[in-house]
Coordinates of C-alpha atoms in Angstrom, one line a residue:
M149 CA 4.7 14.9 -22.8
M150 CA 7.0 11.9 -23.3
Q151 CA 5.6 9.3 -25.8
N152 CA 6.9 6.8 -28.2
S153 CA 5.7 8.5 -31.4
S154 CA 6.7 5.5 -33.5
I155 CA 3.7 3.6 -32.2
D156 CA 0.2 4.4 -33.5
P157 CA -2.2 5.2 -30.6
C158 CA -4.9 3.4 -32.5
K159 CA -2.9 0.2 -32.5
D160 CA -1.5 0.1 -29.0
M161 CA -2.0 3.1 -26.8
E162 CA -0.4 1.5 -23.8
A163 CA 2.9 0.8 -25.7
R164 CA 2.9 4.4 -27.0
T165 CA 2.6 6.0 -23.6
C166 CA 4.3 3.5 -21.3
S167 CA 7.5 2.4 -23.2
A168 CA 9.4 5.5 -22.2
L169 CA 8.9 5.3 -18.5
Q170 CA 11.9 6.0 -16.2
P171 CA 14.0 2.9 -15.2
L172 CA 14.2 1.6 -11.6
A173 CA 17.5 3.4 -10.9
L174 CA 16.0 6.8 -11.8
A175 CA 12.9 6.1 -9.6
F176 CA 15.2 5.5 -6.6
A177 CA 17.2 8.7 -7.4
S178 CA 14.0 10.7 -7.7
Q179 CA 12.8 9.4 -4.3
K180 CA 16.1 10.4 -2.7
E181 CA 16.1 13.8 -4.3
T182 CA 12.6 14.6 -3.1
F183 CA 13.3 13.4 0.4
D184 CA 16.6 15.3 0.6
N185 CA 15.1 18.5 -0.8
M186 CA 12.2 18.3 1.6
L187 CA 14.4 17.9 4.7
S188 CA 16.7 20.7 3.6
W189 CA 13.8 23.0 3.2
A190 CA 12.3 22.1 6.6
E191 CA 15.5 22.4 8.5
H192 CA 15.5 26.2 8.1
R193 CA 11.9 26.5 9.4
I194 CA 11.5 24.0 12.3
S195 CA 14.0 22.6 14.8
V196 CA 12.6 19.0 14.7
P197 CA 13.6 18.3 11.0
R198 CA 17.2 19.1 12.0
H199 CA 17.1 16.1 14.3
V200 CA 15.4 14.0 11.6
A201 CA 18.1 15.0 9.1
S202 CA 20.8 13.9 11.6
V203 CA 19.1 10.6 11.9
Y204 CA 19.0 10.2 8.1
K205 CA 22.6 11.2 7.8
A206 CA 23.5 8.6 10.5
C207 CA 21.8 6.0 8.4
M208 CA 23.6 7.1 5.3
A209 CA 27.0 7.1 7.0
D210 CA 29.5 4.2 6.9
V211 CA 29.6 1.9 9.9
T212 CA 32.7 0.9 11.8
D213 CA 33.3 -2.6 13.2
G214 CA 32.8 -1.3 16.7
E215 CA 29.5 0.4 15.7
S216 CA 28.4 -2.8 14.0
A217 CA 29.0 -4.9 17.1
E218 CA 27.2 -2.5 19.3
G219 CA 24.3 -2.1 16.9
I220 CA 23.9 -5.9 16.5
R221 CA 23.9 -6.2 20.3
K222 CA 21.1 -3.7 20.6
L223 CA 19.1 -5.4 17.8
R224 CA 19.5 -8.7 19.6
Q225 CA 18.0 -7.2 22.7
F226 CA 15.1 -5.7 20.8
M227 CA 14.4 -9.1 19.2
S228 CA 14.4 -10.7 22.6
Q229 CA 11.8 -8.1 23.7
L230 CA 9.7 -9.0 20.7
N231 CA 10.0 -12.8 21.6
I232 CA 11.9 -13.3 18.3
P233 CA 14.7 -15.9 18.8
W234 CA 18.2 -14.8 18.0
L235 CA 19.6 -17.5 15.7
T236 CA 18.9 -20.1 18.4
A237 CA 16.0 -22.4 19.3
P238 CA 13.0 -20.4 20.6
S239 CA 12.3 -20.6 24.3
P240 CA 9.6 -23.1 25.2
G241 CA 6.1 -21.8 25.2
L242 CA 6.6 -19.0 22.7
D243 CA 3.6 -18.6 20.4
A244 CA 4.1 -17.6 16.8
L245 CA 0.6 -16.2 16.4
D246 CA 1.2 -14.0 19.5
V247 CA 4.5 -12.8 18.1
L248 CA 2.9 -12.0 14.7
L249 CA 0.0 -10.0 16.2
N250 CA 2.3 -8.1 18.5
L251 CA 4.7 -7.2 15.7
A252 CA 1.9 -6.1 13.3
F253 CA -0.2 -4.1 15.8
N254 CA 2.1 -2.7 18.5
W255 CA 5.3 -2.2 16.4
R256 CA 4.0 -2.1 12.8
V257 CA 6.6 -4.7 11.9
E258 CA 4.4 -6.3 9.2
L259 CA 6.4 -9.4 8.2
W260 CA 3.3 -11.4 7.0
F261 CA 0.5 -8.9 7.4
G262 CA -0.7 -5.6 8.7
L263 CA -3.4 -5.3 11.3
N264 CA -6.1 -2.7 12.1
V265 CA -8.8 -2.6 14.7
E266 CA -12.1 -1.0 13.9
R267 CA -15.0 -0.5 16.3
N268 CA -18.4 -0.9 14.8
L269 CA -21.4 1.3 15.7
D270 CA -22.8 -1.4 18.0
G271 CA -19.5 -1.4 20.0
S272 CA -18.3 -4.7 18.6
K273 CA -14.7 -4.9 17.2
N274 CA -13.4 -5.9 13.8
I275 CA -9.8 -7.1 13.4
I276 CA -8.8 -6.3 9.8
V277 CA -5.8 -8.3 8.5
G278 CA -4.1 -7.4 5.3
G279 CA -1.3 -5.3 4.0
E280 CA 0.2 -6.8 0.8
S281 CA 2.4 -3.8 0.1
S282 CA 4.5 -4.5 3.2
L283 CA 4.6 -8.3 2.7
R284 CA 6.0 -7.6 -0.8
V285 CA 9.2 -6.1 0.6
W286 CA 10.7 -9.2 2.0
L287 CA 9.2 -11.4 -0.7
D288 CA 10.9 -9.3 -3.3
I289 CA 14.2 -9.7 -1.5
H290 CA 13.7 -13.4 -1.3
K291 CA 12.9 -13.7 -5.0
D292 CA 15.9 -11.6 -6.0
V293 CA 18.2 -13.8 -3.9
E294 CA 16.6 -16.9 -5.3
D295 CA 17.0 -15.7 -8.9
A296 CA 20.7 -15.2 -8.2
G297 CA 21.0 -18.7 -6.6
A298 CA 22.5 -17.0 -3.5
H299 CA 20.4 -18.1 -0.5
K300 CA 23.2 -20.0 1.1
A301 CA 25.7 -17.2 0.4
Q302 CA 23.3 -14.7 1.9
W303 CA 22.8 -16.8 5.0
D304 CA 26.6 -17.3 5.4
G305 CA 27.2 -13.6 4.9
F306 CA 24.6 -12.6 7.5
I307 CA 25.7 -15.1 10.0
S308 CA 29.4 -14.2 9.7
M309 CA 28.5 -10.6 10.5
V310 CA 25.8 -11.0 13.2
A311 CA 26.5 -14.3 14.9
R312 CA 29.1 -12.9 17.3
G313 CA 29.6 -13.9 20.9
P314 CA 27.6 -16.8 22.4
A315 CA 25.0 -16.9 19.6
T316 CA 26.6 -19.7 17.5
L317 CA 24.7 -21.9 15.1
P318 CA 24.9 -25.7 14.5
P319 CA 26.4 -26.4 11.1
N320 CA 23.1 -27.7 9.7
D321 CA 20.9 -24.9 10.9
Y322 CA 20.5 -23.5 7.4
N323 CA 19.2 -26.9 6.3
V324 CA 16.6 -26.7 9.0
V325 CA 15.4 -23.1 8.4
F326 CA 15.7 -23.0 4.6
P327 CA 12.9 -25.6 3.8
V328 CA 10.5 -23.8 6.2
N329 CA 11.4 -20.5 4.6
E330 CA 10.8 -21.8 1.1
Y331 CA 7.4 -23.3 2.1
I332 CA 6.3 -20.0 3.7
F333 CA 7.6 -18.0 0.8
K334 CA 5.6 -20.2 -1.6
E335 CA 2.4 -19.8 0.4
L336 CA 2.7 -16.0 1.0
S337 CA 3.8 -15.1 -2.5
G338 CA 0.5 -16.4 -3.7
V339 CA -1.1 -13.5 -1.9
L340 CA 0.7 -11.0 -4.1
R341 CA -0.4 -12.8 -7.3
V342 CA -4.1 -12.3 -6.7
R343 CA -5.5 -9.8 -9.2
L344 CA -8.8 -9.2 -7.5
P345 CA -8.5 -10.1 -3.7
K346 CA -11.7 -11.5 -2.1
P347 CA -12.2 -10.9 1.6
V348 CA -13.3 -13.3 4.2
Q349 CA -15.0 -12.4 7.5
F350 CA -15.9 -14.5 10.5
V351 CA -16.6 -14.1 14.2
V352 CA -13.9 -15.3 16.6
R353 CA -15.9 -18.2 17.9
D354 CA -16.0 -19.7 14.4
A355 CA -12.2 -19.2 13.8
Q356 CA -11.3 -22.9 13.7
S357 CA -13.6 -23.4 10.7
H358 CA -11.1 -21.2 8.9
T359 CA -7.8 -21.9 10.7
R360 CA -7.7 -25.6 11.6
S361 CA -4.7 -25.4 13.8
I362 CA -5.6 -22.1 15.5
S363 CA -8.6 -22.5 17.7
A364 CA -11.0 -19.8 18.7
Q365 CA -9.5 -19.9 22.2
H366 CA -6.0 -19.5 20.7
W367 CA -7.1 -16.5 18.7
M368 CA -8.9 -14.9 21.7
R369 CA -5.9 -15.4 24.0
A370 CA -3.4 -13.9 21.5
L371 CA -5.7 -10.9 20.6
N372 CA -6.4 -10.1 24.3
D373 CA -2.7 -10.4 25.2
R374 CA -1.4 -8.2 22.4
I375 CA -4.2 -5.7 21.5
K376 CA -5.2 -3.4 24.3
L377 CA -7.7 -1.2 22.6
Y378 CA -11.5 -0.8 23.0
G379 CA -11.6 -3.3 25.8
P380 CA -11.3 -7.1 25.8
F381 CA -12.2 -9.2 22.8
V382 CA -15.3 -11.4 22.9
S383 CA -16.2 -14.4 20.8
S384 CA -18.7 -12.3 18.8
D385 CA -16.1 -9.9 17.6
S386 CA -15.1 -10.2 13.9
I387 CA -11.9 -11.1 12.1
T388 CA -11.7 -9.9 8.5
F389 CA -9.0 -11.0 6.1
R390 CA -8.8 -8.6 3.1
N391 CA -7.5 -11.5 1.0
A392 CA -8.8 -15.0 1.3
V393 CA -5.5 -16.3 -0.1
L394 CA -3.7 -14.9 2.9
L395 CA -6.1 -16.6 5.3
K396 CA -5.6 -20.0 3.5
A397 CA -1.9 -19.5 3.5
L398 CA -1.9 -18.8 7.2
D399 CA -4.0 -21.9 7.9
R400 CA -1.7 -24.1 5.8
I401 CA 1.5 -22.7 7.4
F402 CA 0.3 -23.2 11.0
T403 CA -1.0 -26.7 10.1
K404 CA 2.3 -27.8 8.6
H405 CA 4.8 -26.1 10.9
S406 CA 5.2 -25.7 14.6
S407 CA 5.5 -22.4 16.4
S408 CA 9.2 -23.1 16.9
E409 CA 9.8 -23.6 13.2
I410 CA 7.7 -20.5 12.3
L411 CA 9.6 -18.4 14.9
K412 CA 13.0 -19.5 13.4
H413 CA 11.7 -18.3 10.0
L414 CA 10.6 -15.0 11.5
S415 CA 14.0 -14.6 13.1
W416 CA 15.7 -14.9 9.7
I417 CA 13.2 -12.6 7.9
F418 CA 13.5 -10.0 10.7
L419 CA 17.3 -10.1 10.3
Q420 CA 17.0 -9.6 6.6
M421 CA 14.6 -6.7 6.9
Y422 CA 16.0 -4.9 10.0
G423 CA 19.6 -6.2 10.3
P424 CA 20.8 -3.3 8.1
I425 CA 19.5 -0.8 10.7
A426 CA 22.3 -2.2 12.9
D427 CA 24.9 -2.4 10.1
R428 CA 24.2 -1.0 6.6
R429 CA 26.9 -3.2 5.2
L430 CA 24.4 -6.1 5.3
L431 CA 22.6 -4.4 2.4
S432 CA 25.6 -5.4 0.1
I433 CA 24.9 -9.1 1.1
T434 CA 21.2 -8.8 0.3
Y435 CA 21.7 -7.0 -3.0
G436 CA 24.8 -8.9 -4.1
N437 CA 27.4 -6.2 -4.3
E438 CA 28.4 -2.9 -2.8
E439 CA 27.4 -0.8 -5.8
E440 CA 23.8 -1.9 -5.8
A441 CA 23.7 -1.6 -2.0
R442 CA 24.9 2.0 -2.3
S443 CA 22.2 2.8 -4.9
R444 CA 19.5 1.3 -2.6
R445 CA 20.6 2.8 0.6
P446 CA 19.0 6.3 0.2
T447 CA 15.6 4.6 -0.3
F448 CA 16.2 2.2 2.6
C449 CA 17.1 5.1 4.9
A450 CA 14.2 7.2 3.7
E451 CA 11.8 4.4 4.3
Q452 CA 13.1 3.6 7.8
V453 CA 13.2 7.3 8.9
T454 CA 9.7 7.9 7.6
A455 CA 8.3 4.8 9.4
A456 CA 10.1 5.7 12.6
Y457 CA 8.4 9.0 13.1
P458 CA 4.7 8.5 12.2
G459 CA 3.2 11.5 10.5
L460 CA 6.3 13.7 10.8
I461 CA 7.8 13.3 7.4
E462 CA 4.4 13.4 5.8
S463 CA 3.6 16.6 7.6
L464 CA 6.8 18.2 6.4
Y465 CA 5.6 17.3 2.9
V466 CA 2.3 19.0 3.6
L467 CA 4.1 22.1 4.8
R468 CA 6.5 22.1 1.8
Y469 CA 4.2 21.1 -1.0
F470 CA 0.6 21.2 0.2
N471 CA -0.5 24.5 1.5
S472 CA -4.1 25.3 2.1
S473 CA -4.6 26.4 -1.5
T474 CA -3.2 23.1 -2.8
R475 CA -5.3 21.1 -0.5
A476 CA -8.4 23.0 -1.5
T477 CA -7.6 22.4 -5.2
I478 CA -7.2 18.6 -4.6
D479 CA -10.5 18.6 -2.5
R480 CA -12.4 20.3 -5.3
Q481 CA -10.9 17.9 -7.9
L482 CA -11.9 14.8 -5.8
A483 CA -15.4 16.3 -5.2
S484 CA -15.9 16.7 -9.0
I485 CA -15.0 13.1 -9.6
K486 CA -17.4 11.9 -6.9
N487 CA -20.2 14.1 -8.4
A488 CA -19.6 12.6 -11.8
A489 CA -19.8 9.1 -10.3
L490 CA -23.0 9.9 -8.6
S491 CA -24.5 11.3 -11.8
K492 CA -23.5 8.1 -13.7
V493 CA -25.0 5.8 -11.1
A494 CA -28.2 7.9 -10.9
G495 CA -28.6 7.4 -14.7
L496 CA -28.1 3.7 -14.8
A497 CA -30.9 2.4 -17.0
W498 CA -29.9 -1.3 -16.5
A499 CA -30.1 -1.1 -12.6
D500 CA -33.2 -1.0 -10.4
E501 CA -34.0 1.9 -8.2
A502 CA -33.0 0.2 -4.9
F503 CA -29.5 -0.6 -6.3
R504 CA -29.0 2.9 -7.6
Q505 CA -30.0 4.3 -4.2
E506 CA -27.8 1.9 -2.2
I507 CA -24.7 2.7 -4.3
S508 CA -25.4 6.4 -4.4
Q509 CA -25.7 6.5 -0.6
K510 CA -22.5 4.6 -0.2
L511 CA -20.7 7.0 -2.6
E512 CA -22.2 10.0 -0.7
R513 CA -20.8 8.6 2.6
L514 CA -17.4 7.7 1.1
A515 CA -14.6 9.8 2.5
A516 CA -11.3 10.7 0.9
R517 CA -8.5 10.8 3.5
I518 CA -5.2 12.5 2.7
W519 CA -2.5 11.5 5.2
P520 CA -1.7 13.2 7.5
P521 CA -5.1 14.7 8.3
K522 CA -5.5 18.4 8.4
H523 CA -5.9 18.6 12.2
F524 CA -3.0 16.2 13.0
L525 CA 0.1 18.4 12.7
T526 CA 1.0 22.0 12.0
E527 CA 4.4 23.6 12.3
H528 CA 3.7 24.2 16.0
G529 CA 2.2 20.8 16.4
I530 CA 5.3 19.1 14.9
S531 CA 7.5 20.7 17.4
Q532 CA 5.2 19.9 20.3
V533 CA 4.6 16.2 19.4
F534 CA 8.1 15.2 18.5
A535 CA 10.4 17.4 20.6
S536 CA 10.5 14.8 23.4
W537 CA 11.5 12.1 20.8
F538 CA 14.8 13.8 20.2
R539 CA 15.8 15.0 23.7
S540 CA 18.5 12.4 24.0
S541 CA 19.3 12.1 20.3
A542 CA 22.7 13.9 20.3
N543 CA 25.4 11.7 19.1
Q544 CA 23.1 8.7 18.9
S545 CA 23.8 5.9 16.4
F546 CA 21.1 5.2 13.8
I547 CA 19.9 2.1 15.6
E548 CA 19.7 4.0 18.9
S549 CA 17.5 6.6 17.3
W550 CA 15.4 4.0 15.5
L551 CA 14.8 1.9 18.6
S552 CA 14.0 5.0 20.6
A553 CA 11.4 6.0 18.0
A554 CA 10.0 2.5 17.9
L555 CA 9.4 2.5 21.7
K556 CA 7.7 5.9 21.5
R557 CA 5.5 4.8 18.7
S558 CA 4.4 1.6 20.5
E559 CA 3.2 3.8 23.4
F560 CA 0.7 5.3 21.1
R561 CA -1.1 2.0 20.8
G562 CA -2.8 2.5 24.1
N563 CA -4.4 5.7 23.0
A564 CA -7.6 5.0 21.0
S565 CA -7.8 8.4 19.2
L566 CA -4.2 8.3 18.2
T567 CA -4.4 4.7 17.1
A568 CA -7.5 5.5 15.0
V569 CA -5.3 8.0 13.1
L570 CA -2.0 6.2 13.0
Q571 CA -3.3 2.8 11.8
R572 CA -4.4 4.6 8.6
E573 CA -0.9 5.8 7.9
P574 CA 0.2 4.5 4.5
R575 CA 3.4 2.5 4.4
P576 CA 6.2 4.8 3.0
F577 CA 7.2 4.3 -0.6
T578 CA 5.3 1.0 -1.1
E579 CA 1.7 2.0 -1.1
P580 CA -0.2 2.5 -4.4
L581 CA -1.2 6.1 -5.3
M582 CA -4.6 5.6 -3.7
R583 CA -6.3 2.7 -1.9
Y584 CA -10.0 2.1 -1.2
D585 CA -10.9 0.4 2.1
Y586 CA -14.0 -1.6 1.6
F587 CA -14.7 -1.9 5.3
C588 CA -14.3 1.7 6.2
N589 CA -15.7 3.0 2.9
E590 CA -12.7 5.4 2.6
V591 CA -10.1 6.2 0.0
F592 CA -6.6 6.7 1.4
T593 CA -3.6 8.5 0.0
S594 CA -0.8 10.6 1.4
A595 CA 0.9 13.9 0.7
P596 CA 4.2 12.3 -0.3
V597 CA 2.4 10.0 -2.7
L598 CA 0.4 12.8 -4.2
S599 CA 3.6 14.7 -4.7
R600 CA 4.2 12.4 -7.7
L601 CA 1.3 14.2 -9.3
Q602 CA 2.4 17.8 -8.4
S603 CA 2.8 18.9 -12.0
S604 CA -0.5 17.4 -13.0
I605 CA -2.5 19.0 -10.2
F606 CA -1.4 22.4 -11.4
G607 CA -1.4 21.5 -15.1
T608 CA -4.2 21.7 -17.6
K609 CA -7.6 20.2 -17.1
A610 CA -6.6 17.2 -19.1
M611 CA -3.6 16.6 -16.8
R612 CA -5.6 17.0 -13.7
Y613 CA -8.5 14.7 -14.7
G614 CA -6.3 12.2 -16.5
A615 CA -4.0 11.8 -13.5
L616 CA -5.5 12.6 -10.1
G617 CA -9.1 12.3 -11.4
L618 CA -8.6 8.9 -12.9
A619 CA -6.7 7.6 -9.9
Y620 CA -9.6 8.6 -7.6
A621 CA -12.2 7.2 -10.0
T622 CA -10.4 3.9 -10.1
Q623 CA -11.0 3.6 -6.3
L624 CA -14.6 4.9 -6.3
V625 CA -15.8 2.2 -8.7
K626 CA -14.8 -0.4 -6.1
V627 CA -17.9 0.7 -4.2
F628 CA -19.9 -1.4 -6.7
D629 CA -17.5 -4.1 -7.8
D630 CA -17.9 -7.7 -6.8
V631 CA -16.6 -7.1 -3.2
G632 CA -18.0 -3.6 -2.7
I633 CA -21.7 -4.6 -3.2
R634 CA -21.2 -7.3 -0.5
V635 CA -20.0 -4.9 2.2
D636 CA -22.8 -3.1 4.1
A637 CA -22.7 0.3 5.7
H638 CA -21.3 -1.1 9.0
G639 CA -18.3 -2.8 7.3
R640 CA -19.8 -6.3 7.5
L641 CA -19.7 -8.8 4.7
R642 CA -23.1 -9.9 3.5
P643 CA -23.0 -13.6 2.8
N644 CA -24.4 -13.1 -0.7
N645 CA -25.9 -10.5 -2.9
S646 CA -29.5 -11.4 -2.1
W647 CA -30.3 -7.7 -1.7
V648 CA -29.6 -7.1 -5.4
A649 CA -32.6 -7.7 -7.6
V650 CA -32.4 -10.6 -10.0
G651 CA -32.5 -8.3 -13.1
T652 CA -29.8 -6.0 -11.8
K653 CA -27.7 -9.0 -10.8
R654 CA -27.9 -10.3 -14.3
A655 CA -27.1 -6.9 -15.8
L656 CA -24.0 -6.6 -13.5
A657 CA -22.8 -10.0 -14.6
T658 CA -23.2 -9.1 -18.3
R659 CA -21.4 -5.7 -17.9
D660 CA -18.6 -7.2 -15.8
G661 CA -18.1 -10.3 -18.0
C662 CA -18.5 -8.5 -21.4
L663 CA -14.7 -8.8 -22.2
N664 CA -12.7 -11.8 -23.2
P665 CA -12.4 -14.0 -20.1
S666 CA -8.6 -13.6 -20.1
L667 CA -9.1 -9.9 -19.4
E668 CA -11.2 -10.6 -16.4
S669 CA -13.4 -7.7 -15.3
T670 CA -14.2 -4.4 -16.9
I671 CA -13.8 -3.0 -13.4
P672 CA -12.0 -0.8 -12.6
E673 CA -10.5 0.6 -15.8
V674 CA -13.6 1.0 -18.0
P675 CA -16.1 2.7 -15.5
A676 CA -13.2 4.7 -14.0
L677 CA -12.4 6.2 -17.4
E678 CA -16.0 6.9 -18.0
I679 CA -16.3 8.8 -14.7
A680 CA -13.0 10.7 -15.1
H681 CA -13.8 11.7 -18.6
A682 CA -17.3 12.9 -17.7
A683 CA -15.9 15.1 -14.9
F684 CA -13.3 16.3 -17.4
E685 CA -16.1 17.3 -19.9
D686 CA -18.1 18.9 -17.2
S687 CA -15.2 21.1 -16.2
F688 CA -15.4 23.0 -19.5
G689 CA -19.0 24.0 -18.9
E690 CA -20.3 25.5 -22.2
D691 CA -16.8 26.1 -23.6
S692 CA -16.6 22.6 -25.1
A693 CA -14.5 24.0 -28.0
A694 CA -11.6 24.5 -25.6
R695 CA -11.1 20.7 -25.6
S696 CA -9.9 21.0 -29.2
M697 CA -7.2 23.6 -28.5
R698 CA -3.6 22.4 -28.9
V699 CA -1.9 22.6 -25.5
V700 CA 1.3 20.5 -25.5
S701 CA 3.4 18.5 -28.0
G702 CA 0.8 18.9 -30.7
L703 CA -2.0 17.4 -28.6
N704 CA -5.3 19.0 -27.9
E705 CA -6.9 18.8 -24.4
E706 CA -9.0 15.8 -25.3
Q707 CA -6.1 13.8 -26.6
L708 CA -3.9 14.9 -23.7
F709 CA -6.5 13.6 -21.3
F710 CA -6.1 10.1 -22.7
V711 CA -2.3 10.3 -22.9
V712 CA -2.1 11.3 -19.2
A713 CA -4.7 8.7 -18.2
C714 CA -2.7 6.0 -19.9
V715 CA 0.6 7.2 -18.4
S716 CA -1.0 7.0 -14.9
M717 CA -2.0 3.4 -15.6
C718 CA 1.5 2.3 -16.7
R719 CA 3.0 -0.6 -14.8
N720 CA 6.2 0.3 -13.0
W721 CA 8.6 -1.2 -10.6
E722 CA 6.3 -0.8 -7.6
T723 CA 3.1 -2.1 -9.1
L724 CA 1.3 -4.8 -7.2
P725 CA -0.8 -7.3 -9.2
S726 CA -3.9 -6.1 -7.3
T727 CA -3.3 -2.6 -8.5
L728 CA -2.3 -3.4 -12.1
L729 CA -4.3 -1.4 -14.7
D730 CA -4.7 -1.9 -18.4
C731 CA -4.8 1.3 -20.5
N732 CA -5.7 -0.6 -23.7
K733 CA -8.7 -2.3 -22.0
A734 CA -10.0 1.1 -20.9
V735 CA -9.6 3.1 -24.1
R736 CA -10.6 0.4 -26.6
N737 CA -14.0 0.2 -24.8
F738 CA -14.5 4.0 -24.8
A739 CA -15.8 5.6 -28.0
P740 CA -14.5 9.1 -27.2
F741 CA -10.9 7.9 -27.4
A742 CA -11.4 6.6 -30.9
R743 CA -12.9 10.0 -31.9
A744 CA -10.1 11.9 -30.3
F745 CA -7.4 10.1 -32.3
N746 CA -9.5 9.4 -35.4
C747 CA -9.0 5.7 -35.1
S748 CA -10.3 3.7 -38.1
P749 CA -13.3 1.4 -37.5
N750 CA -12.2 -2.1 -36.4
S751 CA -8.7 -0.9 -35.5
A752 CA -7.2 -2.4 -32.4
M753 CA -8.3 0.5 -30.2
N754 CA -11.6 1.0 -31.9
P755 CA -13.4 -2.4 -32.2
S756 CA -16.9 -2.6 -33.4
R757 CA -18.0 -4.3 -30.3
K758 CA -17.3 -2.3 -27.1
C759 CA -17.9 -3.1 -23.5
P760 CA -19.1 0.1 -21.7
Y761 CA -20.1 -0.2 -18.0
L762 CA -21.8 3.0 -16.8
D763 CA -22.5 4.6 -20.2

């Protein structure tokens, strides 16, 4: 177990466990190796992966000038189909909201946000808008280019390669697009900085109270034009933004800029994101040099291939790494964490009975979803579902294969049962390990993401509960965080917490605000650690002495649990602010940690005043 042994765990546990994490380059290499190994394994078992491997190889191959010209022509046609202008003024009458909704729902091109449609028990619909992990992709590119002072160089580089034929630009077009781009970047980047996103929900007829320049009629028209699922939208249907900052940003952007200006921005962002599908040489312009582009290309290609064939790559992961025994092991582990959470909630002395029952019922109903679902694809199913996707794939260029898959995928959106499954598909390589959905009361993860924990799942109890167990507990506690207690069983936001008794509300505020204000909430780290450790203890039954046995690197099981837990909370290259976790916050407020490492009283990780949550 890699640690920085020069740092005392009682002084700074996070520094001890996190300072030796792999650098970004190794993370990319690890992703490529896993993707390559999985495809190589699957090629010998099923015919479909051979086609996928050929698509991936086409993405990795160098592009000739002739292939580039043809690819850019096809990309231009696709953008026209999406009503995204091609480096020219948009056609009159095009609506930016209509384009954004179409991209997000029908094509899963989530430039600003992702979009799901849920049907409530009473038949009404709820449009759920969010998806910060996909937004982060182009914002990260923008920031990297900005830090290098290379916006104009990137623009000129792209234009020199893609603006061929009649699509020429006036000399000052950069000066028109860039200020709009900067304003939108500033507004949307605020979404990613939010530590604890607060949702907003309203019915369509009240939309203009939240989006001043987008009327209820405008929303209704765009929704009905672009989302053909569960019947027409009516004014009493709901729109839910997972993050209030995104809603405010959308309002300000549409108030300040016209549809024409926003569409020019979308054109430029789309080219940055998807231009390399036509010509991978564009990656060297985005990343500044050929060497960096080469190192990024495997991840770019793996992401695009995974997104192109929904559920296929993930199902290959299941076949390769997650047989029925593995899945059963994971299910048992998650069930033990849920049971520990239920036990903790049932024993809350500071909460009234109504609160305990409400939270317990919500935890009981909570579902853990591992993508793809068990019933979705098997070896036979993979061949059945995807065989038609590759019938004309021989000798296709990468962009031809990608566009063909995009068209096939868009056809799924008219199928309610398929859409219900596919809209829960995690975005490849960018999602956190697990994600709780407040409005569906479900925790989502995927087989490829769980493959990061492969060694822990089959390791010692400390490894299982410190990694997978803590990750799941971190999501479960959101059931009773500030947002969770406001969402009812039907996915509707309650206007306030009036259902919570005054005494319990006061106790919640005390527990949640016990820490220094700069550390914000005790949730999720403190209660998550309490739950994961309780499940870890329970797993030994009456053999509690086994927790003191040395198992690895001179650590006993109890100590190893905390080391693995802190490693799983380490910040890395893909961590979003809303998923940041603080190991030190968790362990300094948990007495068993201090006992495990014999921390002196009043040391940094063993303060006299602690802030427990469920204990």
